[in-house]
Coordinates of C-alpha atoms in Angstrom, one line a residue:
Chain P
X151 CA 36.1 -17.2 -189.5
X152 CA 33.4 -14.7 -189.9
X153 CA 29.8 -16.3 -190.6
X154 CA 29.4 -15.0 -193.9
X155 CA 32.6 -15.8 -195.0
X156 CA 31.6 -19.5 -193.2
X157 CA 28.1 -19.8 -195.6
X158 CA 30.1 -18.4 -199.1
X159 CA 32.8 -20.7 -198.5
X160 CA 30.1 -23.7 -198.0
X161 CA 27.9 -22.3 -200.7
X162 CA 30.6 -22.1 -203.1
X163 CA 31.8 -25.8 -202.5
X164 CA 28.4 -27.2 -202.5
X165 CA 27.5 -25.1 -205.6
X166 CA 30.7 -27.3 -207.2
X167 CA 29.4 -30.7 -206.3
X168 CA 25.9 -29.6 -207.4
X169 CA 27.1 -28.9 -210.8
X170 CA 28.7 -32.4 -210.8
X171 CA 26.1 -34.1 -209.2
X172 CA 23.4 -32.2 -211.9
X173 CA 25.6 -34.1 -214.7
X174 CA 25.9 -37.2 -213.2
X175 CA 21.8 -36.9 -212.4
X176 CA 21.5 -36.3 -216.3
X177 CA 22.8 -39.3 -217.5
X178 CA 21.7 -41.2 -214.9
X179 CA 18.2 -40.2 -215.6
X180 CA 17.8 -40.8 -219.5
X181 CA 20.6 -44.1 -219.2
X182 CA 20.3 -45.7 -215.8
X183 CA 24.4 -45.0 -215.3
X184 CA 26.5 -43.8 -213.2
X185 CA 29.3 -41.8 -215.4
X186 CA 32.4 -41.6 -213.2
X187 CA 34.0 -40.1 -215.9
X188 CA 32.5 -36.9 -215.4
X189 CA 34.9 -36.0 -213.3
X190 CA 37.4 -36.6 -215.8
X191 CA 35.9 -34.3 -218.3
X192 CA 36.2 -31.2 -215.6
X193 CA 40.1 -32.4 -215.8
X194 CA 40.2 -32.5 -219.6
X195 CA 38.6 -29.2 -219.7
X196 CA 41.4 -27.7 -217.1
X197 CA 44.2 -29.3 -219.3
X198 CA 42.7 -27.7 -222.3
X199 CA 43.9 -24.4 -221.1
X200 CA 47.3 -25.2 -221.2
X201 CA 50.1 -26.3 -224.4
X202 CA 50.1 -30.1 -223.7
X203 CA 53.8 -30.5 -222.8
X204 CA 55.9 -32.8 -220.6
X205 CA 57.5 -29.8 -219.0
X206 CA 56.9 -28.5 -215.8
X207 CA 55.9 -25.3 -216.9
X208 CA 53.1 -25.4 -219.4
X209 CA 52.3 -22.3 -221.2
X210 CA 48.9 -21.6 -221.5
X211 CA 46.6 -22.6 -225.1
X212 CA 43.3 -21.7 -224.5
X213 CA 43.8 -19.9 -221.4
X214 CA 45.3 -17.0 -223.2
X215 CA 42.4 -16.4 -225.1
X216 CA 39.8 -13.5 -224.2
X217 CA 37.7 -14.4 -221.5
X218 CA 33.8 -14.8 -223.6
X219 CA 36.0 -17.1 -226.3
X220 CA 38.0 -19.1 -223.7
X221 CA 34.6 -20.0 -221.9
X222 CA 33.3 -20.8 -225.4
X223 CA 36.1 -22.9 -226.3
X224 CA 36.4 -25.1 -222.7
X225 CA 32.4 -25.9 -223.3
X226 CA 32.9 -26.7 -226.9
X227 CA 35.7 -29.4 -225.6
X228 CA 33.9 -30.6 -222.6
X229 CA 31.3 -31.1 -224.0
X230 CA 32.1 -32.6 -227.4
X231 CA 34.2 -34.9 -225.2
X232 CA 31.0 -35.8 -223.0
X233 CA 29.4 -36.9 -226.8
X234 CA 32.5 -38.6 -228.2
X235 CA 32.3 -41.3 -225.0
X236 CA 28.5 -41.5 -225.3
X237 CA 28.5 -42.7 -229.2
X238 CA 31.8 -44.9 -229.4
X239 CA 31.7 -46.2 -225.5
X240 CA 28.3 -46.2 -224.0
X241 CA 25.8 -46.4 -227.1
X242 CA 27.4 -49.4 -228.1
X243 CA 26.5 -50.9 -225.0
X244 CA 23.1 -49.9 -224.5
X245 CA 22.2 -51.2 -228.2
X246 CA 23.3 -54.4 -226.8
X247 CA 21.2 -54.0 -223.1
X248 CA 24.4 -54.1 -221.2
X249 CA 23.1 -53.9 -217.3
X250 CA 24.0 -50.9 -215.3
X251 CA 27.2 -52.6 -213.8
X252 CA 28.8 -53.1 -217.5
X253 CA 28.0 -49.7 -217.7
X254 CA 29.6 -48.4 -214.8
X255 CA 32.7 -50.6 -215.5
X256 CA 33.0 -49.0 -218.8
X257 CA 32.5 -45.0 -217.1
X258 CA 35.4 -46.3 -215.4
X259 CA 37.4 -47.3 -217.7
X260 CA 36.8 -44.3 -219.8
X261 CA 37.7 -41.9 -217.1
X262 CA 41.1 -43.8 -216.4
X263 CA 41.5 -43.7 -220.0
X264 CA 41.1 -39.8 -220.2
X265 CA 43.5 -39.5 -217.0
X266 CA 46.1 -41.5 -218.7
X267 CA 45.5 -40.0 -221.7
X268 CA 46.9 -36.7 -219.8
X269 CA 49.4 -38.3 -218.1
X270 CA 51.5 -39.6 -221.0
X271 CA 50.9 -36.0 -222.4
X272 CA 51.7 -33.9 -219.3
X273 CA 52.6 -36.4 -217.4
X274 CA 52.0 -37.0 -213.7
X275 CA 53.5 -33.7 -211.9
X276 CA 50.9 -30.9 -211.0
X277 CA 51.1 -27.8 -213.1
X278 CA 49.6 -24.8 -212.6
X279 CA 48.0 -22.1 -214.4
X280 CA 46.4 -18.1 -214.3
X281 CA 42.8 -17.5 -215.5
X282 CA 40.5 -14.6 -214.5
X283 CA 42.9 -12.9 -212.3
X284 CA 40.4 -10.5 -211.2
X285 CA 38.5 -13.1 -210.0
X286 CA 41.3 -14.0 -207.6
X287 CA 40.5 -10.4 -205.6
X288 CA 38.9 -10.7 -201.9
X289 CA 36.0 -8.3 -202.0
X290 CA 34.7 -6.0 -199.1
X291 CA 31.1 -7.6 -198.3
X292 CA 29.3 -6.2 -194.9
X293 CA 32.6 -5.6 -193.3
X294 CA 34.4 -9.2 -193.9
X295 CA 36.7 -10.3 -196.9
X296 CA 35.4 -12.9 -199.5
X297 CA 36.9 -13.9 -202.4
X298 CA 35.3 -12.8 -205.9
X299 CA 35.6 -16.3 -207.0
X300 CA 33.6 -17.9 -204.5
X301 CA 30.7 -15.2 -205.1
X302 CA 31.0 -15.8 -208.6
X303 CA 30.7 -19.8 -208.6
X304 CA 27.6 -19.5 -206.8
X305 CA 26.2 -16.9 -208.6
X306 CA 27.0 -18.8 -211.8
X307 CA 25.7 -21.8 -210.4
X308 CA 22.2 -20.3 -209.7
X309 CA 22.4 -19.0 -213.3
X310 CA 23.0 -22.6 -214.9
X311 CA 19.8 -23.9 -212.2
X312 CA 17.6 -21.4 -213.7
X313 CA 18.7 -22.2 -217.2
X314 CA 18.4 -26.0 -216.6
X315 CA 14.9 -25.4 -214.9
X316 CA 14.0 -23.3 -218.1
X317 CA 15.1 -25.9 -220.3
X318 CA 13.2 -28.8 -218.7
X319 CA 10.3 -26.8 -218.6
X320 CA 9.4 -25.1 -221.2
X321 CA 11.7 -26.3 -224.0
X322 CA 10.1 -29.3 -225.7
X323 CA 13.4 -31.3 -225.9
X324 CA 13.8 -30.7 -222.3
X325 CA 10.1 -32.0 -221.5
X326 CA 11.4 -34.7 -223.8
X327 CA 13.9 -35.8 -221.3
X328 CA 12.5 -35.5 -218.0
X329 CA 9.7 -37.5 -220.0
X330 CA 12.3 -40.5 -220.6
X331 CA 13.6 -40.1 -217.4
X332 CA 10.4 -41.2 -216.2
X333 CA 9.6 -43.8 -218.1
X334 CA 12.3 -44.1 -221.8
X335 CA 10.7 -46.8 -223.3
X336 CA 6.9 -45.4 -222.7
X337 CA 8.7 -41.7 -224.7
X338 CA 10.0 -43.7 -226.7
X339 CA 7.0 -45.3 -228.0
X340 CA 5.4 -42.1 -228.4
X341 CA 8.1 -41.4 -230.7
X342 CA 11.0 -39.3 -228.8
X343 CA 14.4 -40.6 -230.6
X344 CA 16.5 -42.1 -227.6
X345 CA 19.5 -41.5 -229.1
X346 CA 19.1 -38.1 -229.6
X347 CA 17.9 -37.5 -225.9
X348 CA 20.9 -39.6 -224.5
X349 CA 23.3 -37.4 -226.7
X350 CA 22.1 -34.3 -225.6
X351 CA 22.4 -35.4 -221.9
X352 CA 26.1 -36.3 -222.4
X353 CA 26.1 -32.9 -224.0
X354 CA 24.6 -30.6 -221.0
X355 CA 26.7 -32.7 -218.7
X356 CA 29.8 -31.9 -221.1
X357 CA 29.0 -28.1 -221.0
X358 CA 28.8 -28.6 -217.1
X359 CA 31.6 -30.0 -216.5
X360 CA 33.6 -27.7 -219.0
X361 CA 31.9 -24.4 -216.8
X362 CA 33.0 -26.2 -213.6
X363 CA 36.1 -26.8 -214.7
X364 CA 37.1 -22.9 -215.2
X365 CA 35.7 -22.3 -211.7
X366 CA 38.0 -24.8 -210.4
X367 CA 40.6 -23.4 -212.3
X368 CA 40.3 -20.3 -211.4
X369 CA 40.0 -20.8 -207.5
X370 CA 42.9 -22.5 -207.3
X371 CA 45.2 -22.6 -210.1
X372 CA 46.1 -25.8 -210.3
X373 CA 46.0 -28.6 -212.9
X374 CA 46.4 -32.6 -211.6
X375 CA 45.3 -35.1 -213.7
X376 CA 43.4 -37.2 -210.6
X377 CA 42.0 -33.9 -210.0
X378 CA 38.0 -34.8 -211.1
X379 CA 38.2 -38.5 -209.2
X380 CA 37.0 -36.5 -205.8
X381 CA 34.7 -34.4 -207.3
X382 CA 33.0 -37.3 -209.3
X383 CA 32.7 -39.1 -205.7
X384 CA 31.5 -36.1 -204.2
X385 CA 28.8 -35.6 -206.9
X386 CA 27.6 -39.3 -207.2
X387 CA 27.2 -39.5 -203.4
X388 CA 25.6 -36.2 -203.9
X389 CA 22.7 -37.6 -205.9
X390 CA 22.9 -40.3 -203.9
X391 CA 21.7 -38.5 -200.2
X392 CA 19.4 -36.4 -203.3
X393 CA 17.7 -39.3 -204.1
X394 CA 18.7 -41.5 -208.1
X395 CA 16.8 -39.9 -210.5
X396 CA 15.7 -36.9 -209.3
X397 CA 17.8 -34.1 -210.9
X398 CA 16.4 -31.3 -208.0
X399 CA 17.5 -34.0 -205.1
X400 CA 21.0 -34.3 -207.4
X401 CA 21.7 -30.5 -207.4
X402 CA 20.4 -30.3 -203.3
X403 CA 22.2 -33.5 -202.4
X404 CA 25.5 -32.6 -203.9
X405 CA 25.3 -28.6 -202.4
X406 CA 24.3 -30.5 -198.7
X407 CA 27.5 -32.4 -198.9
X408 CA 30.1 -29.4 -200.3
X409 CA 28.0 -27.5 -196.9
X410 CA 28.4 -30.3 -194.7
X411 CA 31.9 -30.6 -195.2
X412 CA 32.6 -26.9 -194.9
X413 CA 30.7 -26.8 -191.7
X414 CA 32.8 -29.6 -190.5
X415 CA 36.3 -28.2 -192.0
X416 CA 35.3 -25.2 -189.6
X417 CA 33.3 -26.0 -186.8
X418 CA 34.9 -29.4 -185.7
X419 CA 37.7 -28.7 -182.8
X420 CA 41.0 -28.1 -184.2
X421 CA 42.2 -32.1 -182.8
X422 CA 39.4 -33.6 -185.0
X423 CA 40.0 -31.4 -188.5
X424 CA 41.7 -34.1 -190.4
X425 CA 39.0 -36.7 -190.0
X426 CA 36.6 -34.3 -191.3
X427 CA 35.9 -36.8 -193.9
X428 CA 35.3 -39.4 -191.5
X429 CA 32.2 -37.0 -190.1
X430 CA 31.2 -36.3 -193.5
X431 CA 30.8 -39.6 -194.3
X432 CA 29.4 -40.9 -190.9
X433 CA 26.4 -38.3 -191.7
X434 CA 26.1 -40.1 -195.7
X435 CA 25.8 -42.9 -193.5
X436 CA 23.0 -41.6 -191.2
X437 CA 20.9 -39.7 -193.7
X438 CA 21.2 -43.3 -195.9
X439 CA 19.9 -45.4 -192.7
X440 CA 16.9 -42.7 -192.2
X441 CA 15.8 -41.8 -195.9
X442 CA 17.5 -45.1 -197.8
X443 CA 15.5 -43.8 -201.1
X444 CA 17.5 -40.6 -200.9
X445 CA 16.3 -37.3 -199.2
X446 CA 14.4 -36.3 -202.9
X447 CA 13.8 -39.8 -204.3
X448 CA 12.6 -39.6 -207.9
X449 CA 9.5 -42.0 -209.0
X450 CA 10.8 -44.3 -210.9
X451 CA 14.5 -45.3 -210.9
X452 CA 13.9 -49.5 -212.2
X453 CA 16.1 -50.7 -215.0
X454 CA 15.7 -49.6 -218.3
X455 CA 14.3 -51.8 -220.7
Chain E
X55 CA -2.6 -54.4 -246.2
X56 CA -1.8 -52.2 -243.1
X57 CA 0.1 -55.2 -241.0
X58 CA 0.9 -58.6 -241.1
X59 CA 2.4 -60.9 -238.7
X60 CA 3.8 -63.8 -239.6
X61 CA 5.5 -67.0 -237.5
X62 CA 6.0 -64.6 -234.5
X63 CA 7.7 -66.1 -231.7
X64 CA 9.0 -63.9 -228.8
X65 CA 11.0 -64.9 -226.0
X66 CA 11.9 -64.0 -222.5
X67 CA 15.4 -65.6 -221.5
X68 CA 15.0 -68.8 -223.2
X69 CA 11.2 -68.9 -222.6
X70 CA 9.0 -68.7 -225.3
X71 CA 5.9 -66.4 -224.5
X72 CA 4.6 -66.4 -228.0
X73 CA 4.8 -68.9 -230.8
X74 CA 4.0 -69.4 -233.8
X75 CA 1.6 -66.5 -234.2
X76 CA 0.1 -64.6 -237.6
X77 CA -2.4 -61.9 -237.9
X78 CA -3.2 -59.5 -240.1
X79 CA -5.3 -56.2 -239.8
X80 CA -6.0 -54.1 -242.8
X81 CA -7.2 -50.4 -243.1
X82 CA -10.1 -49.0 -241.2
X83 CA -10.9 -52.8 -239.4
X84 CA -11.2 -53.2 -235.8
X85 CA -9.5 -55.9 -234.7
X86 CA -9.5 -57.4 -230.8
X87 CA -6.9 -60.3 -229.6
X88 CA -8.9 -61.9 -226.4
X89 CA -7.1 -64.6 -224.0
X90 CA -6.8 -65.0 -220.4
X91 CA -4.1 -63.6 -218.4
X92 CA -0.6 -64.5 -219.8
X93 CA -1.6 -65.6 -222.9
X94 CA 0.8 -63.5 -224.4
X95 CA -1.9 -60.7 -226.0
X96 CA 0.8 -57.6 -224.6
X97 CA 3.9 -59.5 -225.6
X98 CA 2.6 -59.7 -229.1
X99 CA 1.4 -55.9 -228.9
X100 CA 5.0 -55.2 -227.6
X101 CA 6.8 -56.8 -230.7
X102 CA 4.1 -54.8 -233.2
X103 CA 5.6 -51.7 -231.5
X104 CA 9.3 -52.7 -231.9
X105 CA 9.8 -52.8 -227.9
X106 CA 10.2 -56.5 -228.0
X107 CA 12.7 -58.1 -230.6
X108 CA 11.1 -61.2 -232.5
X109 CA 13.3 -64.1 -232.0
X110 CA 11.3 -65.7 -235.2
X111 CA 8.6 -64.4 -237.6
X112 CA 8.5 -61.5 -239.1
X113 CA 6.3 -58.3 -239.1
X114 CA 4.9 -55.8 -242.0
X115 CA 3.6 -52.7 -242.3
X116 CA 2.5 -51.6 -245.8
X117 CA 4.6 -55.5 -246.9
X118 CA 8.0 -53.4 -245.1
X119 CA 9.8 -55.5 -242.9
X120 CA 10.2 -53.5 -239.3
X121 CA 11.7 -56.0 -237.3
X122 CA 14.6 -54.8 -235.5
X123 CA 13.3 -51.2 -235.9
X124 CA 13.0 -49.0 -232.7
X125 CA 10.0 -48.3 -231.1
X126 CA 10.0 -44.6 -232.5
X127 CA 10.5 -45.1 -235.8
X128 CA 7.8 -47.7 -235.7
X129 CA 5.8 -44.5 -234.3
X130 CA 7.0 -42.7 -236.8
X131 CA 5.6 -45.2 -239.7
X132 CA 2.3 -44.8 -238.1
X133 CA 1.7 -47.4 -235.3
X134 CA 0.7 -46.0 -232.0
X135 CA 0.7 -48.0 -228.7
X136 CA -1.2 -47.4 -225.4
X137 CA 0.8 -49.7 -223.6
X138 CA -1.0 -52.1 -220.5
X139 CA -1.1 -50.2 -217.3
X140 CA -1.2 -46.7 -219.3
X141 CA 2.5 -45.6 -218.3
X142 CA 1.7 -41.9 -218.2
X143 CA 4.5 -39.7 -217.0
X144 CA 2.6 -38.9 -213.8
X145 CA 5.2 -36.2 -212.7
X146 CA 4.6 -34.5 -215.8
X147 CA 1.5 -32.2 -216.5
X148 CA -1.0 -33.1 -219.2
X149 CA -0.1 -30.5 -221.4
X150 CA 3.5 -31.9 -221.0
X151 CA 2.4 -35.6 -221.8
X152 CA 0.7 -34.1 -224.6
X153 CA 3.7 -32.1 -225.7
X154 CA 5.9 -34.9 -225.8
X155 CA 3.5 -36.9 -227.8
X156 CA 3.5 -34.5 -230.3
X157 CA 7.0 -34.0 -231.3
X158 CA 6.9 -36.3 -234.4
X159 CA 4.3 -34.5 -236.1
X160 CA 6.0 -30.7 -235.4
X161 CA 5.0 -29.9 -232.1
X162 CA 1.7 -29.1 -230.3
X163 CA 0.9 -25.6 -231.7
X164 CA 1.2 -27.3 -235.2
X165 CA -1.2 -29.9 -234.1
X166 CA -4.3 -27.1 -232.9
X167 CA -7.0 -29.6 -235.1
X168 CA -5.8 -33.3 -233.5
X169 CA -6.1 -31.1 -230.0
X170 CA -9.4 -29.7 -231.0
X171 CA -10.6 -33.3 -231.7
X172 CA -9.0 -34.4 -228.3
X173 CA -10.9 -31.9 -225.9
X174 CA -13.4 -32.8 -228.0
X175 CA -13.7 -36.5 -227.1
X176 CA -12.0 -35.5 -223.7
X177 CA -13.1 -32.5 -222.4
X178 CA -11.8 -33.2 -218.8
X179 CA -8.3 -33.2 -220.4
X180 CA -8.8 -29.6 -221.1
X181 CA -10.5 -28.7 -217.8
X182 CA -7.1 -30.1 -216.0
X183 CA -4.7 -29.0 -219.1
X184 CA -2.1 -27.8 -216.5
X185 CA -2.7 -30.1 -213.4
X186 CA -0.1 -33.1 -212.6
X187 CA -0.8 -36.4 -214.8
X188 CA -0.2 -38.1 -211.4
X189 CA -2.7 -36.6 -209.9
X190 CA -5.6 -37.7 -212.3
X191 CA -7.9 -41.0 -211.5
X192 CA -7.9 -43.9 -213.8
X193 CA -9.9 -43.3 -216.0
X194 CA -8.8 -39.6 -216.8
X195 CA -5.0 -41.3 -216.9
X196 CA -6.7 -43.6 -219.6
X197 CA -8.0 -40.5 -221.4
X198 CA -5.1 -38.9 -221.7
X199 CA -3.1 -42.7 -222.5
X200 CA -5.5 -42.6 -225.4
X201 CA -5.3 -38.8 -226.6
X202 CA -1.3 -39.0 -226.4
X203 CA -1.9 -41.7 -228.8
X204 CA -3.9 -40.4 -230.9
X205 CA -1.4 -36.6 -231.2
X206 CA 1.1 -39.1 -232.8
X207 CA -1.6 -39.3 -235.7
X208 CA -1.7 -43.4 -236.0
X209 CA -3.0 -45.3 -239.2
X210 CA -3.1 -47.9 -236.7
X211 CA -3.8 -47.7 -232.5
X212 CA -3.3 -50.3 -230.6
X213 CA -5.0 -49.6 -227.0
X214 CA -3.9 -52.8 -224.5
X215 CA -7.0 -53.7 -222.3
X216 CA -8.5 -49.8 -222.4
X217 CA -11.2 -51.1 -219.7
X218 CA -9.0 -52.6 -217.2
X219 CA -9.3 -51.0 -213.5
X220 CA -11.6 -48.6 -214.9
X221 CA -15.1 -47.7 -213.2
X222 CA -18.4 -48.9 -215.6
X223 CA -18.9 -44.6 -216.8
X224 CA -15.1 -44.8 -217.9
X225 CA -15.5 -48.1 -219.9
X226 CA -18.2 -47.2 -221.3
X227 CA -16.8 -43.6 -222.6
X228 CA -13.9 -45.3 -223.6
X229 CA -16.1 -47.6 -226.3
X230 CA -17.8 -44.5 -227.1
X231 CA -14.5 -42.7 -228.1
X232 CA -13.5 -45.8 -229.7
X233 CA -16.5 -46.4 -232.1
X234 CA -16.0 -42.5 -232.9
X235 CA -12.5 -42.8 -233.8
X236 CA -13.7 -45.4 -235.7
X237 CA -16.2 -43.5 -237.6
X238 CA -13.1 -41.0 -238.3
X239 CA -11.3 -43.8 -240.4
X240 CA -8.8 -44.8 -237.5
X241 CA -7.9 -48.3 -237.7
X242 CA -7.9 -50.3 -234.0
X243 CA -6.5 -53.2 -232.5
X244 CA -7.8 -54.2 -229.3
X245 CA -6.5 -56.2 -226.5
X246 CA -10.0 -57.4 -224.2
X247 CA -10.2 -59.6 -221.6
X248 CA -14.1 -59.7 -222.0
X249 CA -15.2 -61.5 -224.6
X250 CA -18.8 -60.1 -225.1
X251 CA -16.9 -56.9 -225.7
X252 CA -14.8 -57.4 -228.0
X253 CA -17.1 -59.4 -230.0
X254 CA -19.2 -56.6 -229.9
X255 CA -17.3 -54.2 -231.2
X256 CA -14.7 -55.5 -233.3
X257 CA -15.2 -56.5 -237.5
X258 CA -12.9 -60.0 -236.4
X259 CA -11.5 -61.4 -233.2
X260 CA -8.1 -63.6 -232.5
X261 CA -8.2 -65.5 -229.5
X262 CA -4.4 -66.2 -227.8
X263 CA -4.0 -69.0 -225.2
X264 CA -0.8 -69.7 -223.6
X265 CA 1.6 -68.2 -226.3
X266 CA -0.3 -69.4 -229.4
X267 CA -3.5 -68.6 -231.5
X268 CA -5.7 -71.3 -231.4
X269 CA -8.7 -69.5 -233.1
X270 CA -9.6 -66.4 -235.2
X271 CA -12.4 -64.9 -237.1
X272 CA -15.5 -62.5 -237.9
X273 CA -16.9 -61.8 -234.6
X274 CA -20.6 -62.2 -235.9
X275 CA -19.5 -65.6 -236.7
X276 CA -17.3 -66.2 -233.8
X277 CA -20.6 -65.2 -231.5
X278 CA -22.5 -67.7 -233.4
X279 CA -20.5 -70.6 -232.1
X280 CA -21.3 -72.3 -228.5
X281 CA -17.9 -73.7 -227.7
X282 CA -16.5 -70.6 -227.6
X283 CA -16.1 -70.1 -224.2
X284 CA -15.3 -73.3 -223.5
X285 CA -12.1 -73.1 -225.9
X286 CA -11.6 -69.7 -223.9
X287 CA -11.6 -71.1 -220.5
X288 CA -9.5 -74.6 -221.3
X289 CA -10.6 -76.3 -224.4
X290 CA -9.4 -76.8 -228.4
X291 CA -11.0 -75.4 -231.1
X292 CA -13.2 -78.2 -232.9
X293 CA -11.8 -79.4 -235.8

């Protein structure tokens, strides 16, 4: 493999796990949880392209919509989805000062509730399904072949980085929530409404997840319902190596991983390929003994009170 | 009457940090609690600003009930808290801490008079308007705990120890700005450590020990007595 083709196809993976790992930072941030479900909302968005059916061959809902409405449509879901388990699942919770492992219990639950959810409905046999065909195209770049798709999720990725960055900089609802990150109770006492802070964050991670999801889709076609539990992993550990509550070290943490493990997938000697995880995780392991705050740990990460 | 406090008991766990405790502090008053270290002085401020849940006792602005109410709607009814320790968001800027502080009244552009008055009383806020709240000493952190305050347009500010950790200049401003906002028709409740302080400044005092108030009054009669520091430091009030 060429080594352009090498850095898009490690760009375009870590891009992925940054977009998860930017949702789960969000929530984290304002809440002090861990949403594992995230993950399951990139599946529910992916499902939502297709007529929910036991059959094998599902014909497609959403996904035969045009293109600007079908994007529309997948974010309304995703992220409507992302608000619906923050107001009857988490809020609940919080009101009651439920400690971050009752919380991540619950994210659990509510994930496995989503992918069982699908399963009755579709049930457990991978389907698959067409969007963006031109997007499936390899293009001619410098003299090698890359695929459109991969040039595309990392070019939408930077897009949604510098819109986030916007947002949190120069929108006053989005120096609202890096504010509660910081310190909720102190914003809150200077009058920002918690609820409406925590809502939006389940909403942005929503509309992420819903974005990633058609990327996903698209690249490869197919629709599993376990199909967000490794990018949910690959996300958390992402902010993880980033550094908890630091949404930069959640977006640089989660593209170092999808990077690290392309490297790996191509450099490692053909004998050691499938424990290419086992490498991956050997180097979590390393960068976690060196920099046990994360690589970009944020200020303050204490429990909310 | 702006607030009243009455039977206030607050509890960590299943320990009681305050007990038994009323107050009251009507318009345009300064009021200062004094008491040594864990007497339970930010606790009670805590509860006034619906952080802390009463576990007894209830609490009343304008004779409305606000117990169970969340800190920003208590900000919202016009009670404004610089908390102990000034809890800044250092890795915001200052025009950021401002901004945030200014969302219940409509934003900062809609807010050009209260930030007129604020680099007026703070000029150094202005001077480092775009640098990292992190990055300012103590005492500009305390500026800028106060003006925050102060863009939520209080009837009521409550400023938890304003001098501690604070070089003499800083304290001394501080006072300054106090007596001025004062003078503007703000209503204050103070939280001192120092005694001569507060009974310099404030109209009446109420002195915490250990959870409960053992004495309150005018200051200028309060600075008459001679067992006053002696009921500070370990002893009851006399009968």
């Amino acid at each position: 493999m060429n080594a352009i083709q090498l850095m898009i196809d490690a760009l375009s993976l870590g891009s992925q796990y940054a977009l998860v790992a930017l949702g789960i930072g969000l929530i984290f941030g304002v809440m002090r949880m861990i949403n594992f479900a995230q993950g399951d909302l990139i599946m529910l968005g992916a499902y939502a392209l297709v007529v929910p059916t036991t059959a094998d061959l599902a014909p497609p809902l959403i996904g035969k919509l045009p293109a600007v409405a079908l994007i529309i449509t997948v974010i309304t879901i995703t992220a409507g989805a992302g608000i619906v388990t923050e107001r009857f699942a988490f809020r609940p919770l919080r009101r009651r000062e439920a400690d971050g492992a009752t919380l991540l219990i619950s994210s659990f639950a509510v994930g496995y509730l989503l992918q069982s959810i699908v399963l009755f409905v579709h049930t457990g046999r991978p389907k698959s399904v067409s969007i963006f065909a031109d997007l499936t195209r390899q293009l001619e770049l410098g003299g090698v072949r890359v695929a459109m798709i991969d040039i595309v999720t990392i070019c939408v990725t930077a897009l949604l980085l510098t819109a986030m960055v916007v947002f949190l900089r120069r929108l006053r609802w989005g120096i609202e929530m890096r504010a509660a990150t910081e310190d909720f109770t102190m914003a809150r006492i200077l009058g920002v409404r918690a609820d409406a802070v925590i809502a939006l964050a389940f909403a942005i991670a929503g509309a992420l997840a819903g974005i990633l999801s058609l990327l996903y889709v698209a690249k490869t076609g197919v629709l599993d319902f376990r199909m967000g539990v490794p990018l949910a992993i690959a996300g958390f550990v992402g902010t993880v190596i980033g550094g908890m509550g630091s949404l930069v070290g959640a977006v640089l943490g989660g593209l170092f991983l999808g990077v690290a493990s392309s490297l790996l997938q191509a450099l490692l000697p053909e004998v050691l390929r499938p424990g290419r995880d086992a490498f991956l995780y050997g180097l979590v392991i390393f960068v976690l003994l060196v920099r046990p705050q994360g690589l970009f740990a944020g200020r303050n990460v204490g429990e909310r009170t | 009457m702006l607030v009243e406090v009455e039977d206030l008991e607050v509890r960590y766990g299943s320990v009681p940090a305050v007990r038994n405790v009323s107050f009251h502090v009507a318009e345009g008053e300064i009021v200062c609690f004094i008491g040594a270290n864990g007497a339970g002085k930010s606790t009670t401020m805590l509860a006034l600003a619906g952080v802390l849940h009463p576990t007894r006792g209830d609490i009343r602005i304008e004779s409305r009930s606000v117990v169970g109410l969340a800190p920003e709607d208590i900000t919202r009814l016009g009670i404004a808290l610089v908390p102990e320790g000034r809890r800044i968001f250092g890795g915001l800027t200052v025009r950021e801490n401002l901004i945030v502080a200014s969302g219940i009244r409509g934003g900062i552009t809609r807010q050009r008079s209260t930030l007129e008055l604020i680099f007026e009383l703070f000029p150094i806020l202005h001077q480092r308007f775009d640098s990292r709240a992190g990055n300012l000493s103590g005492g500009e952190q305390q500026q800028l705990a106060i003006a925050r305050a102060l863009l939520t347009r209080p009837r009521l500010l409550i400023v938890d120890e304003p001098s501690l950790g604070l070089a003499p200049k800083f304290v001394e401003l501080v006072y300054q700005i106090f007596a001025h906002l004062r003078s503007n028709g703000t209503t204050l409740l103070l939280v001192e450590q120092s005694m001569r302080r507060a009974l310099s400044l404030a109209d009446r005092v109420y002195l915490l020990k250990s959870g409960s108030m053992v004495l309150h009054g005018k200051a200028a009669e309060l600075a008459e007595r001679d067992d006053l520091e002696h009921i500070y430091f370990g002893g009851m009030a006399a009968p």
